[in-house]
Coordinates of C-alpha atoms in Angstrom, one line a residue:
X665 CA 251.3 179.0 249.1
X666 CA 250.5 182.5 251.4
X667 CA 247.3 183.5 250.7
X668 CA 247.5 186.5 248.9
X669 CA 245.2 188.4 252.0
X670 CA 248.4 187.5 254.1
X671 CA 251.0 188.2 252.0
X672 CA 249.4 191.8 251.3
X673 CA 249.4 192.8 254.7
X674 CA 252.9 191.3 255.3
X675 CA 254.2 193.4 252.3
X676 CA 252.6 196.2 254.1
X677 CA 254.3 196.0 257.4
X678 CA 257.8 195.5 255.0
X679 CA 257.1 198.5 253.4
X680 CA 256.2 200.7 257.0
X681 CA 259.5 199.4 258.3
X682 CA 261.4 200.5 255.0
X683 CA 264.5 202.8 255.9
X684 CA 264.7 201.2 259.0
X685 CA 265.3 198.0 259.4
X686 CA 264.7 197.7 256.0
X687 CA 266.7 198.0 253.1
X688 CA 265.0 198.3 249.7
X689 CA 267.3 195.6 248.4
X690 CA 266.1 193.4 251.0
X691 CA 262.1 194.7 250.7
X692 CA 262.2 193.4 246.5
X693 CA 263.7 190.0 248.1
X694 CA 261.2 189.7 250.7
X695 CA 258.4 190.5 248.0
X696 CA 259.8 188.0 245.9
X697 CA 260.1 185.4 248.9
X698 CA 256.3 185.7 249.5
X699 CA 255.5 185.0 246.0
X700 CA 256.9 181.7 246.0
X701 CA 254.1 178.9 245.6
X702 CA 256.1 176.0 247.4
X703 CA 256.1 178.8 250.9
X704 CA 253.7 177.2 253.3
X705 CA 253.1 180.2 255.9
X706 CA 253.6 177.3 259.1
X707 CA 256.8 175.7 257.9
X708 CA 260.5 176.7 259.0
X709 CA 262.9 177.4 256.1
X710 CA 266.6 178.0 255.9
X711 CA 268.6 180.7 254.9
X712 CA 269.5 179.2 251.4
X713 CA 265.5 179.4 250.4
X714 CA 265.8 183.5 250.8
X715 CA 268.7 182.9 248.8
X716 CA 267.0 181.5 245.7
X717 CA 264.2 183.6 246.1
X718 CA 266.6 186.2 245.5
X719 CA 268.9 184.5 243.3
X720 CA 271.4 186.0 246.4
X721 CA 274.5 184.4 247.2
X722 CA 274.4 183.1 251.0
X723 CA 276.2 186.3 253.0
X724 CA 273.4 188.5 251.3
X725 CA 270.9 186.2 252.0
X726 CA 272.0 186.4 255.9
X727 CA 272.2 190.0 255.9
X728 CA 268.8 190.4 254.6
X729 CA 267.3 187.7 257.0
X730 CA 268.5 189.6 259.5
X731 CA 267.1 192.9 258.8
X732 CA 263.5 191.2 258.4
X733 CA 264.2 189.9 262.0
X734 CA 265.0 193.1 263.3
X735 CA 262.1 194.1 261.7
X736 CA 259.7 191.3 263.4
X737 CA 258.9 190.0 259.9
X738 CA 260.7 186.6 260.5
X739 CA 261.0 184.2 263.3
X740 CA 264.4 182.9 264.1
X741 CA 265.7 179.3 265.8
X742 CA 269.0 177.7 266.2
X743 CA 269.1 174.1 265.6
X744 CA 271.6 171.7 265.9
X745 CA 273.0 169.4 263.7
X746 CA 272.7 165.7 263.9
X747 CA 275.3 165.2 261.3
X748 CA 278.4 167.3 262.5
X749 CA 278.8 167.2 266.0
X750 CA 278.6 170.5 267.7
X751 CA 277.9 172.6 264.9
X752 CA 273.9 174.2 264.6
X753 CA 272.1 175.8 262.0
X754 CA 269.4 178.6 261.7
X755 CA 265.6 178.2 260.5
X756 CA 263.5 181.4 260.1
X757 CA 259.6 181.6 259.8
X758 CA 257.2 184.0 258.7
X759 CA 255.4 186.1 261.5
X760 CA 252.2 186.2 260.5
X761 CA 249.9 189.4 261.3
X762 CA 248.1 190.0 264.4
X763 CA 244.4 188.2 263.6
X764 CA 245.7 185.9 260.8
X765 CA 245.8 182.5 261.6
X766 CA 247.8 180.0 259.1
X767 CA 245.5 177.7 257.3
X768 CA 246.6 174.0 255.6

């Protein structure tokens, strides 16, 4: 769980960016994201957990993960696959604010 002094001030910097990056669609996702209790601040997560956050389907999910990283609100890596050869996939983490440090 984000403590809630984080997830205020992460909401905040959403809500400065709104317009541009930012779509309000994908500011109520991202609000509703942060208000998960399993979200541990330090942990990567795929594109599928933004997805049932937002009870989004996958492409909607993508699009609004990438306006939240053009907005420096997530962290993005490409990882590959073990399973299928060649073929990677994308983890995103929350950027936490300047001065916050995650605690476990």
């Amino acid at each position: 769980m984000i403590p809630s002094g984080i997830r205020l001030r992460l909401i905040d910097q959403a809500t400065d960016q709104l317009g541009a990056p930012i779509s309000p669609a994908t500011l109520s996702v991202f609000v509703r994201h942060l208000r998960r209790h399993d979200l541990d601040v330090c942990e990567w997560h795929r594109c599928d957990d933004i997805a049932t956050s937002g009870a989004l389907t996958h492409h909607q999910a993508r699009s609004a993960v990438h306006q939240l990283v053009s907005g420096g609100l997530l962290d993005r890596r490409v990882v590959p696959r073990r399973r299928r050869g060649d073929r990677q996939h994308v983890e995103y983490r929350l950027v936490l604010p300047q001065g916050q440090e995650a605690s476990r």
